Tab-separated table of C-alpha atoms in Angstrom:
chain	number	residue	atom	x	y	z
A	1	MET	CA	-24.327	43.415	32.882
A	2	VAL	CA	-26.231	44.470	36.005
A	3	GLU	CA	-23.405	43.106	38.159
A	4	ILE	CA	-20.803	44.991	36.114
A	5	LEU	CA	-22.755	48.242	36.401
A	6	LYS	CA	-23.056	47.733	40.150
A	7	ASN	CA	-19.299	47.185	40.423
A	8	ILE	CA	-18.594	50.260	38.298
A	9	LEU	CA	-20.678	52.318	40.716
A	10	LEU	CA	-18.919	50.863	43.747
A	11	ASN	CA	-15.507	51.643	42.202
A	12	SER	CA	-16.427	55.152	41.091
A	13	LYS	CA	-15.188	56.839	44.270
A	14	GLY	CA	-11.583	56.897	45.379
A	15	PHE	CA	-8.073	56.617	43.983
A	16	LYS	CA	-7.759	56.379	40.207
A	17	SER	CA	-4.875	55.619	37.893
A	18	LYS	CA	-4.340	55.010	34.188
A	19	ARG	CA	-2.243	52.008	35.224
A	20	LYS	CA	-3.970	48.625	35.444
A	21	ILE	CA	-2.914	47.439	38.883
A	22	LEU	CA	-3.722	44.086	40.486
A	23	VAL	CA	-2.994	43.295	44.151
A	24	ILE	CA	-3.728	39.919	45.760
A	25	GLU	CA	-4.504	40.037	49.488
A	26	SER	CA	-4.841	36.708	51.281
A	27	ASP	CA	-5.710	36.245	54.968
A	28	ASP	CA	-5.129	33.709	57.750
A	29	TRP	CA	-1.557	32.545	57.067
A	30	GLY	CA	0.137	31.236	60.203
A	31	SER	CA	-3.093	30.290	61.971
A	32	VAL	CA	-4.047	26.725	62.873
A	33	ARG	CA	-7.748	26.396	62.029
A	34	MET	CA	-8.123	22.609	61.657
A	35	PRO	CA	-5.013	20.859	62.988
A	36	SER	CA	-5.541	17.395	61.486
A	37	LYS	CA	-7.906	14.952	59.839
A	38	HIS	CA	-8.032	13.153	63.178
A	39	ALA	CA	-9.408	16.253	64.905
A	40	TYR	CA	-11.895	16.798	62.079
A	41	ASN	CA	-13.189	13.223	62.361
A	42	ASN	CA	-13.434	13.447	66.153
A	43	LEU	CA	-15.598	16.561	65.938
A	44	LEU	CA	-17.730	15.164	63.136
A	45	LYS	CA	-18.410	11.963	65.106
A	46	ALA	CA	-19.353	14.087	68.133
A	47	GLY	CA	-22.063	15.849	66.139
A	48	ILE	CA	-20.205	19.083	65.290
A	49	LYS	CA	-21.054	19.869	61.664
A	50	VAL	CA	-17.487	20.582	60.592
A	51	ASP	CA	-18.321	19.178	57.149
A	52	GLN	CA	-20.711	22.101	56.575
A	53	CYS	CA	-18.039	24.805	56.875
A	54	GLY	CA	-15.342	25.265	54.252
A	55	TYR	CA	-12.820	26.468	56.803
A	56	THR	CA	-13.147	23.469	59.112
A	57	THR	CA	-13.244	21.132	56.109
A	58	PHE	CA	-10.269	22.454	54.143
A	59	ASP	CA	-8.198	24.955	56.126
A	60	SER	CA	-4.929	23.744	57.615
A	61	LEU	CA	-1.587	25.227	58.576
A	62	GLU	CA	0.370	25.966	55.390
A	63	SER	CA	2.911	23.269	54.586
A	64	GLU	CA	6.073	23.289	52.520
A	65	GLN	CA	4.175	21.370	49.836
A	66	ASP	CA	1.347	23.926	49.776
A	67	LEU	CA	3.741	26.831	49.359
A	68	GLU	CA	5.894	25.130	46.742
A	69	ALA	CA	2.780	24.377	44.687
A	70	ILE	CA	1.618	27.999	44.950
A	71	PHE	CA	5.018	29.439	44.053
A	72	SER	CA	5.367	27.072	41.109
A	73	GLN	CA	2.132	28.389	39.590
A	74	LEU	CA	2.870	32.052	40.292
A	75	HIS	CA	6.313	31.744	38.677
A	76	LYS	CA	4.679	30.903	35.348
A	77	ILE	CA	2.677	34.135	35.169
A	78	LYS	CA	4.317	37.456	34.274
A	79	ASP	CA	3.067	41.004	33.801
A	80	LYS	CA	4.429	43.495	31.267
A	81	LYS	CA	7.427	44.204	33.518
A	82	GLY	CA	8.249	40.531	33.969
A	83	ASN	CA	6.894	40.416	37.519
A	84	SER	CA	4.913	37.460	38.811
A	85	PRO	CA	1.840	37.930	41.022
A	86	SER	CA	2.795	38.486	44.656
A	87	ILE	CA	0.511	37.271	47.425
A	88	THR	CA	0.206	39.757	50.275
A	89	ALA	CA	0.000	37.032	52.925
A	90	ASN	CA	-1.716	38.508	55.977
A	91	THR	CA	-0.290	36.545	58.858
A	92	ILE	CA	-1.536	35.524	62.277
A	93	VAL	CA	1.637	35.349	64.360
A	94	ALA	CA	0.437	33.216	67.304
A	95	ASN	CA	-1.820	30.278	68.111
A	96	PRO	CA	-3.188	29.033	71.439
A	97	ASP	CA	-0.937	26.927	73.641
A	98	TYR	CA	-3.643	24.450	74.558
A	99	GLN	CA	-1.567	22.533	77.093
A	100	LYS	CA	-0.666	25.613	79.136
A	101	ILE	CA	-4.228	26.959	78.989
A	102	ARG	CA	-5.540	23.657	80.349
A	103	GLU	CA	-2.810	23.468	83.013
A	104	GLY	CA	-3.826	26.967	84.099
A	105	ASN	CA	-7.430	25.795	84.553
A	106	PHE	CA	-8.624	28.135	81.789
A	107	ASP	CA	-7.925	31.184	83.926
A	108	ARG	CA	-5.305	32.672	81.630
A	109	TYR	CA	-4.517	32.647	77.921
A	110	TYR	CA	-1.161	31.370	76.648
A	111	PHE	CA	0.138	31.261	73.090
A	112	GLU	CA	2.907	29.885	70.907
A	113	THR	CA	4.350	31.842	67.982
A	114	PHE	CA	3.457	30.708	64.475
A	115	ASP	CA	6.973	29.400	63.789
A	116	GLN	CA	6.632	27.236	66.898
A	117	SER	CA	3.383	25.917	65.409
A	118	TYR	CA	5.287	25.043	62.231
A	119	GLN	CA	7.569	22.799	64.298
A	120	ARG	CA	4.639	20.810	65.695
A	121	TYR	CA	2.812	19.780	62.536
A	122	GLN	CA	3.735	17.250	59.885
A	123	GLY	CA	5.030	18.814	56.688
A	124	THR	CA	5.516	22.277	58.161
A	125	ALA	CA	8.887	22.125	59.939
A	126	ASN	CA	10.657	24.026	57.137
A	127	THR	CA	7.706	26.193	56.163
A	128	LEU	CA	9.259	29.441	57.382
A	129	GLU	CA	12.358	28.818	55.273
A	130	VAL	CA	10.198	28.177	52.195
A	131	ILE	CA	8.287	31.389	52.963
A	132	LYS	CA	11.535	33.336	53.104
A	133	GLN	CA	12.478	31.922	49.703
A	134	GLY	CA	9.114	33.122	48.408
A	135	ILE	CA	9.741	36.569	49.881
A	136	GLY	CA	13.111	36.702	48.146
A	137	GLU	CA	11.495	35.776	44.832
A	138	LYS	CA	8.750	38.405	45.365
A	139	LEU	CA	5.991	35.806	45.266
A	140	TYR	CA	5.016	36.096	48.936
A	141	PHE	CA	4.819	39.306	50.959
A	142	PRO	CA	3.750	38.854	54.596
A	143	GLN	CA	1.816	41.552	56.421
A	144	LEU	CA	0.141	41.610	59.824
A	145	HIS	CA	-3.304	40.106	60.431
A	146	GLY	CA	-3.062	40.011	64.232
A	147	ARG	CA	-1.520	38.085	67.084
A	148	GLU	CA	-4.249	35.438	67.029
A	149	HIS	CA	-7.566	35.172	65.168
A	150	ILE	CA	-9.597	34.873	68.387
A	151	PHE	CA	-11.989	37.051	70.393
A	152	LEU	CA	-10.090	36.004	73.500
A	153	LYS	CA	-12.421	37.329	76.202
A	154	ASN	CA	-15.410	35.407	74.904
A	155	TRP	CA	-13.479	32.266	73.950
A	156	MET	CA	-11.815	31.986	77.347
A	157	SER	CA	-15.114	32.671	79.085
A	158	ALA	CA	-16.814	29.869	77.148
A	159	LEU	CA	-13.984	27.501	78.026
A	160	LYS	CA	-14.076	28.436	81.708
A	161	ASN	CA	-17.848	28.003	81.769
A	162	GLU	CA	-17.463	24.566	80.150
A	163	GLU	CA	-19.552	25.366	77.070
A	164	ALA	CA	-19.797	21.879	75.549
A	165	ALA	CA	-18.926	22.428	71.864
A	166	THR	CA	-16.175	24.916	72.688
A	167	ARG	CA	-14.562	22.531	75.191
A	168	LEU	CA	-14.859	19.630	72.752
A	169	ALA	CA	-13.182	21.692	70.053
A	170	PHE	CA	-10.489	22.749	72.527
A	171	ASP	CA	-9.808	19.087	73.345
A	172	ASN	CA	-9.018	18.664	69.647
A	173	GLN	CA	-6.933	21.872	69.524
A	174	VAL	CA	-9.552	23.769	67.540
A	175	TYR	CA	-10.742	27.291	68.384
A	176	GLY	CA	-12.479	28.353	65.190
A	177	LEU	CA	-15.892	26.744	65.252
A	178	SER	CA	-18.235	28.872	63.168
A	179	THR	CA	-21.513	29.897	64.775
A	180	THR	CA	-23.285	28.193	61.840
A	181	ILE	CA	-22.128	24.694	62.825
A	182	THR	CA	-22.840	24.691	66.561
A	183	THR	CA	-26.057	25.094	68.515
A	184	ALA	CA	-24.484	27.491	71.028
A	185	LYS	CA	-25.917	31.017	70.828
A	186	ARG	CA	-22.888	33.289	70.899
A	187	LYS	CA	-20.875	35.852	68.996
A	188	SER	CA	-18.120	34.689	66.695
A	189	PHE	CA	-14.883	33.629	68.341
A	190	LEU	CA	-12.932	34.840	65.297
A	191	THR	CA	-13.315	38.637	65.614
A	192	ALA	CA	-10.004	39.239	67.388
A	193	LEU	CA	-10.491	42.984	67.969
A	194	ASP	CA	-14.102	42.676	69.059
A	195	ALA	CA	-15.385	44.053	72.349
A	196	ASP	CA	-18.687	44.301	74.157
A	197	HIS	CA	-17.651	47.518	75.926
A	198	LEU	CA	-15.200	50.256	74.944
A	199	GLU	CA	-13.157	49.691	78.111
A	200	GLU	CA	-12.150	46.296	76.713
A	201	LEU	CA	-10.194	47.874	73.864
A	202	ALA	CA	-7.245	48.910	76.031
A	203	VAL	CA	-5.863	45.362	76.203
A	204	HIS	CA	-5.651	45.263	72.414
A	205	GLU	CA	-2.845	47.819	72.293
A	206	ALA	CA	-0.476	45.451	74.084
A	207	ILE	CA	-1.611	42.563	71.879
A	208	LEU	CA	-1.020	44.510	68.655
A	209	THR	CA	2.343	45.770	69.892
A	210	GLN	CA	3.401	42.230	70.699
A	211	ALA	CA	2.107	41.012	67.333
A	212	GLN	CA	4.262	43.555	65.508
A	213	GLN	CA	7.281	42.534	67.598
A	214	ILE	CA	6.798	38.851	66.713
A	215	PHE	CA	6.241	39.696	63.047
A	216	THR	CA	9.428	41.800	62.879
A	217	ASP	CA	11.467	39.186	64.713
A	218	LYS	CA	10.410	36.349	62.404
A	219	PHE	CA	10.435	38.159	59.049
A	220	GLY	CA	13.167	40.734	59.616
A	221	PHE	CA	11.028	43.783	58.864
A	222	PRO	CA	7.916	45.383	60.393
A	223	SER	CA	4.493	45.283	58.797
A	224	THR	CA	3.262	48.670	57.598
A	225	SER	CA	-0.227	47.442	56.763
A	226	PHE	CA	-2.859	45.590	58.783
A	227	ILE	CA	-6.121	43.767	58.184
A	228	ALA	CA	-8.481	43.269	61.136
A	229	ALA	CA	-10.021	39.834	61.584
A	230	ASN	CA	-13.513	39.731	60.061
A	231	TYR	CA	-13.253	43.458	59.163
A	232	THR	CA	-14.072	44.280	62.789
A	233	TRP	CA	-12.155	47.097	64.475
A	234	HIS	CA	-12.674	50.390	66.291
A	235	PRO	CA	-11.129	53.784	65.352
A	236	ASN	CA	-9.178	53.516	68.625
A	237	HIS	CA	-7.368	50.530	67.130
A	238	GLU	CA	-6.084	52.767	64.355
A	239	VAL	CA	-4.344	54.872	67.004
A	240	PHE	CA	-2.710	51.728	68.422
A	241	LEU	CA	-1.693	50.621	64.911
A	242	ASN	CA	-0.232	54.028	64.126
A	243	ARG	CA	2.001	53.738	67.195
A	244	ILE	CA	3.481	50.465	65.915
A	245	GLY	CA	4.175	51.816	62.437
A	246	VAL	CA	1.104	50.756	60.480
A	247	ASN	CA	0.171	53.378	57.872
A	248	THR	CA	-2.191	51.301	55.721
A	249	ILE	CA	-5.485	49.652	56.693
A	250	GLN	CA	-6.648	46.801	54.486
A	251	GLY	CA	-10.348	45.984	54.426
A	252	GLY	CA	-13.650	45.952	52.646
A	253	ARG	CA	-15.962	48.878	52.021
A	254	ALA	CA	-17.686	48.382	55.373
A	255	GLN	CA	-15.910	48.505	58.743
A	256	LYS	CA	-17.728	46.873	61.663
A	257	VAL	CA	-17.146	48.957	64.791
A	258	PRO	CA	-17.488	47.041	68.101
A	259	GLY	CA	-17.971	48.289	71.633
A	260	SER	CA	-21.708	48.134	72.164
A	261	HIS	CA	-24.236	45.466	73.050
A	262	GLN	CA	-26.548	47.173	70.537
A	263	GLY	CA	-24.556	45.631	67.691
A	264	TYR	CA	-21.944	46.993	65.329
A	265	GLN	CA	-21.745	50.479	63.911
A	266	ILE	CA	-20.841	50.520	60.211
A	267	ILE	CA	-18.299	52.938	58.745
A	268	LYS	CA	-17.892	53.057	54.956
A	269	HIS	CA	-14.507	53.544	53.292
A	270	TYR	CA	-13.335	54.005	49.726
A	271	MET	CA	-10.099	53.260	47.901
A	272	GLY	CA	-7.256	55.469	49.068
A	273	ASN	CA	-9.067	57.687	51.543
A	274	GLN	CA	-7.155	58.693	54.672
A	275	ASN	CA	-8.024	59.071	58.325
A	276	VAL	CA	-6.854	61.876	60.593
A	277	LEU	CA	-3.661	59.935	61.336
A	278	GLY	CA	-2.771	59.810	57.660
A	279	GLN	CA	-3.402	56.073	57.379
A	280	ILE	CA	-4.646	54.988	53.964
A	281	TYR	CA	-7.567	52.591	53.521
A	282	LEU	CA	-7.290	49.985	50.783
A	283	ILE	CA	-10.573	48.438	49.687
A	284	ARG	CA	-10.990	44.927	48.335
A	285	ASN	CA	-13.099	44.992	45.179
A	286	ALA	CA	-12.770	41.442	43.861
A	287	GLY	CA	-12.774	38.017	45.460
A	288	PHE	CA	-11.790	34.379	44.980
A	289	GLU	CA	-13.300	32.005	47.560
A	290	PRO	CA	-14.132	28.624	45.929
A	291	ALA	CA	-13.351	26.598	49.073
A	292	THR	CA	-16.217	28.229	50.954
A	293	ARG	CA	-18.491	29.080	48.001
A	294	PRO	CA	-18.055	26.260	45.480
A	295	ASN	CA	-21.125	27.005	43.364
A	296	VAL	CA	-19.904	30.369	42.018
A	297	ASN	CA	-18.422	30.827	38.537
A	298	TRP	CA	-15.272	32.430	39.924
A	299	HIS	CA	-13.603	32.854	36.561
A	300	GLN	CA	-16.419	34.960	35.141
A	301	LYS	CA	-17.027	36.757	38.426
A	302	ILE	CA	-13.440	37.971	38.648
A	303	LEU	CA	-13.317	38.959	34.978
A	304	ASN	CA	-16.409	41.112	35.576
A	305	GLU	CA	-14.970	42.649	38.755
A	306	VAL	CA	-11.662	43.472	37.085
A	307	ARG	CA	-13.385	44.905	34.024
A	308	ALA	CA	-15.558	47.171	36.164
A	309	ALA	CA	-12.591	48.459	38.170
A	310	PHE	CA	-10.357	49.093	35.163
A	311	LEU	CA	-13.157	50.855	33.277
A	312	VAL	CA	-13.129	53.633	35.895
A	313	GLY	CA	-9.378	53.575	36.564
A	314	ALA	CA	-9.520	51.821	39.938
A	315	PRO	CA	-6.864	49.307	40.990
A	316	VAL	CA	-8.048	45.775	41.683
A	317	ILE	CA	-7.495	44.325	45.142
A	318	LEU	CA	-8.380	40.661	44.889
A	319	SER	CA	-9.260	39.090	48.232
A	320	THR	CA	-8.724	35.390	48.821
A	321	HIS	CA	-8.238	33.357	51.984
A	322	ARG	CA	-5.510	30.808	52.607
A	323	VAL	CA	-8.114	28.030	52.794
A	324	ASN	CA	-8.474	28.095	48.997
A	325	PHE	CA	-4.919	26.859	48.492
A	326	MET	CA	-4.441	24.353	51.316
A	327	GLY	CA	-4.094	20.629	50.660
A	328	GLY	CA	-3.325	19.296	54.118
A	329	MET	CA	-6.914	18.233	54.764
A	330	VAL	CA	-8.034	17.577	51.183
A	331	GLU	CA	-5.307	17.678	48.548
A	332	LYS	CA	-7.823	18.141	45.736
A	333	ASN	CA	-8.861	21.458	47.323
A	334	ARG	CA	-5.389	22.876	46.664
A	335	GLU	CA	-5.001	21.279	43.247
A	336	ASP	CA	-8.346	22.366	41.813
A	337	ASN	CA	-8.409	25.883	43.241
A	338	LEU	CA	-4.782	26.650	42.436
A	339	LYS	CA	-5.334	25.494	38.849
A	340	LEU	CA	-8.422	27.704	38.557
A	341	PHE	CA	-6.647	30.679	40.128
A	342	SER	CA	-3.720	30.294	37.747
A	343	GLU	CA	-6.078	30.132	34.771
A	344	ILE	CA	-7.848	33.313	35.885
A	345	LEU	CA	-4.599	35.251	36.355
A	346	THR	CA	-3.273	34.006	33.009
A	347	ASP	CA	-6.495	35.096	31.320
A	348	LEU	CA	-6.238	38.539	32.911
A	349	VAL	CA	-2.715	38.996	31.550
A	350	LYS	CA	-4.004	38.105	28.070
A	351	LYS	CA	-6.963	40.475	28.295
A	352	TYR	CA	-4.907	43.289	29.837
A	353	PRO	CA	-1.317	43.087	28.508
A	354	ASP	CA	-0.432	46.230	30.448
A	355	ILE	CA	-1.561	44.811	33.796
A	356	GLU	CA	0.849	45.330	36.711
A	357	PHE	CA	1.171	43.063	39.729
A	358	MET	CA	1.838	44.821	43.034
A	359	ASN	CA	1.690	44.009	46.712
A	360	THR	CA	-0.340	45.967	49.259
A	361	VAL	CA	2.456	48.259	50.403
A	362	GLU	CA	3.509	49.099	46.841
A	363	LEU	CA	-0.034	50.195	46.030
A	364	SER	CA	-0.307	52.178	49.257
A	365	ASN	CA	2.961	53.956	48.499
A	366	LEU	CA	1.746	54.794	44.995
A	367	ILE	CA	-1.466	56.284	46.394
A	368	ARG	CA	0.498	58.278	48.968
A	369	ILE	CA	2.800	59.691	46.266
A	370	SER	CA	-0.180	60.639	44.088
A	371	LYS	CA	-1.777	62.523	46.997
A	372	ASN	CA	1.426	64.453	47.588
A	373	GLU	CA	1.522	65.428	43.910
A	374	LEU	CA	-1.948	66.965	44.016
């Protein structure tokens, strides 16, 4: 009850509707976190505690089999309008080109687009075609998560300076070693829009522009929403995003603002508020993360979060990362978590027969219309 009351309070401010709306936002699609079991075993044998991080243990590039399993489950669930849940799949559109980076003596960063990554990994050659089928069936709705999921300045600096764990990971085509599983004292390599000084932000405009170009080229439409890696971005980034057509910022209640060695400034947001550019903030108020937090009763947790939101008329934005549904490293991870997720969504439809499934952009458009009607 205490948790429900806390959630009611957190949902009390912001956009409200009599409609019971559920959006699923899922991050990290397109990125190559752990490329293979071989790489995992190499790092584990070398003393890198990859077995103590859910992402390095379970996360792999989405395969045709992963997507077909997800779509099969989503197809079975319908809201009052006959719509299945749609995953807003926030996509990283590029991964490091390790060979070129090495050939360049770590002086310059090179990347391959995510569809090129699909061509290099077993079981993923036709992934983009399966994704497009999912888009057509309104089960999968890609949006932009960034060009890559890497704080490039710091990662490249560590590589150039031959930081041992980072170089070892690089040798196995891994960039995303969590700070919790290495002894190196450093900032996260995953905060793609991070910066130690404000002057560093300028390079991000070109990166975001290129990311939108790749996204549009591969999917046939531009992304109008964006989620910053690790909820870390500066207000200047919103200006860059506005220039490339992004009118909706996905995130949590707290934005981490970089640009100072003193740490991060925190800016709080609420559901549906707008910045001076007219961009709408959407706030995640529920979560499903069993791959990284296995000891949580996710079924009950989500029921409580949904109940609290609907009691005050707030939409539910359910956050979940790709890692929860991937079976390339451990097939049981996909099977167990997808079964649990399906059970939770089915239960929600039973408890709330008037529930409506939407994607991120549909909810943003609804909020925008409601503001214009005021």
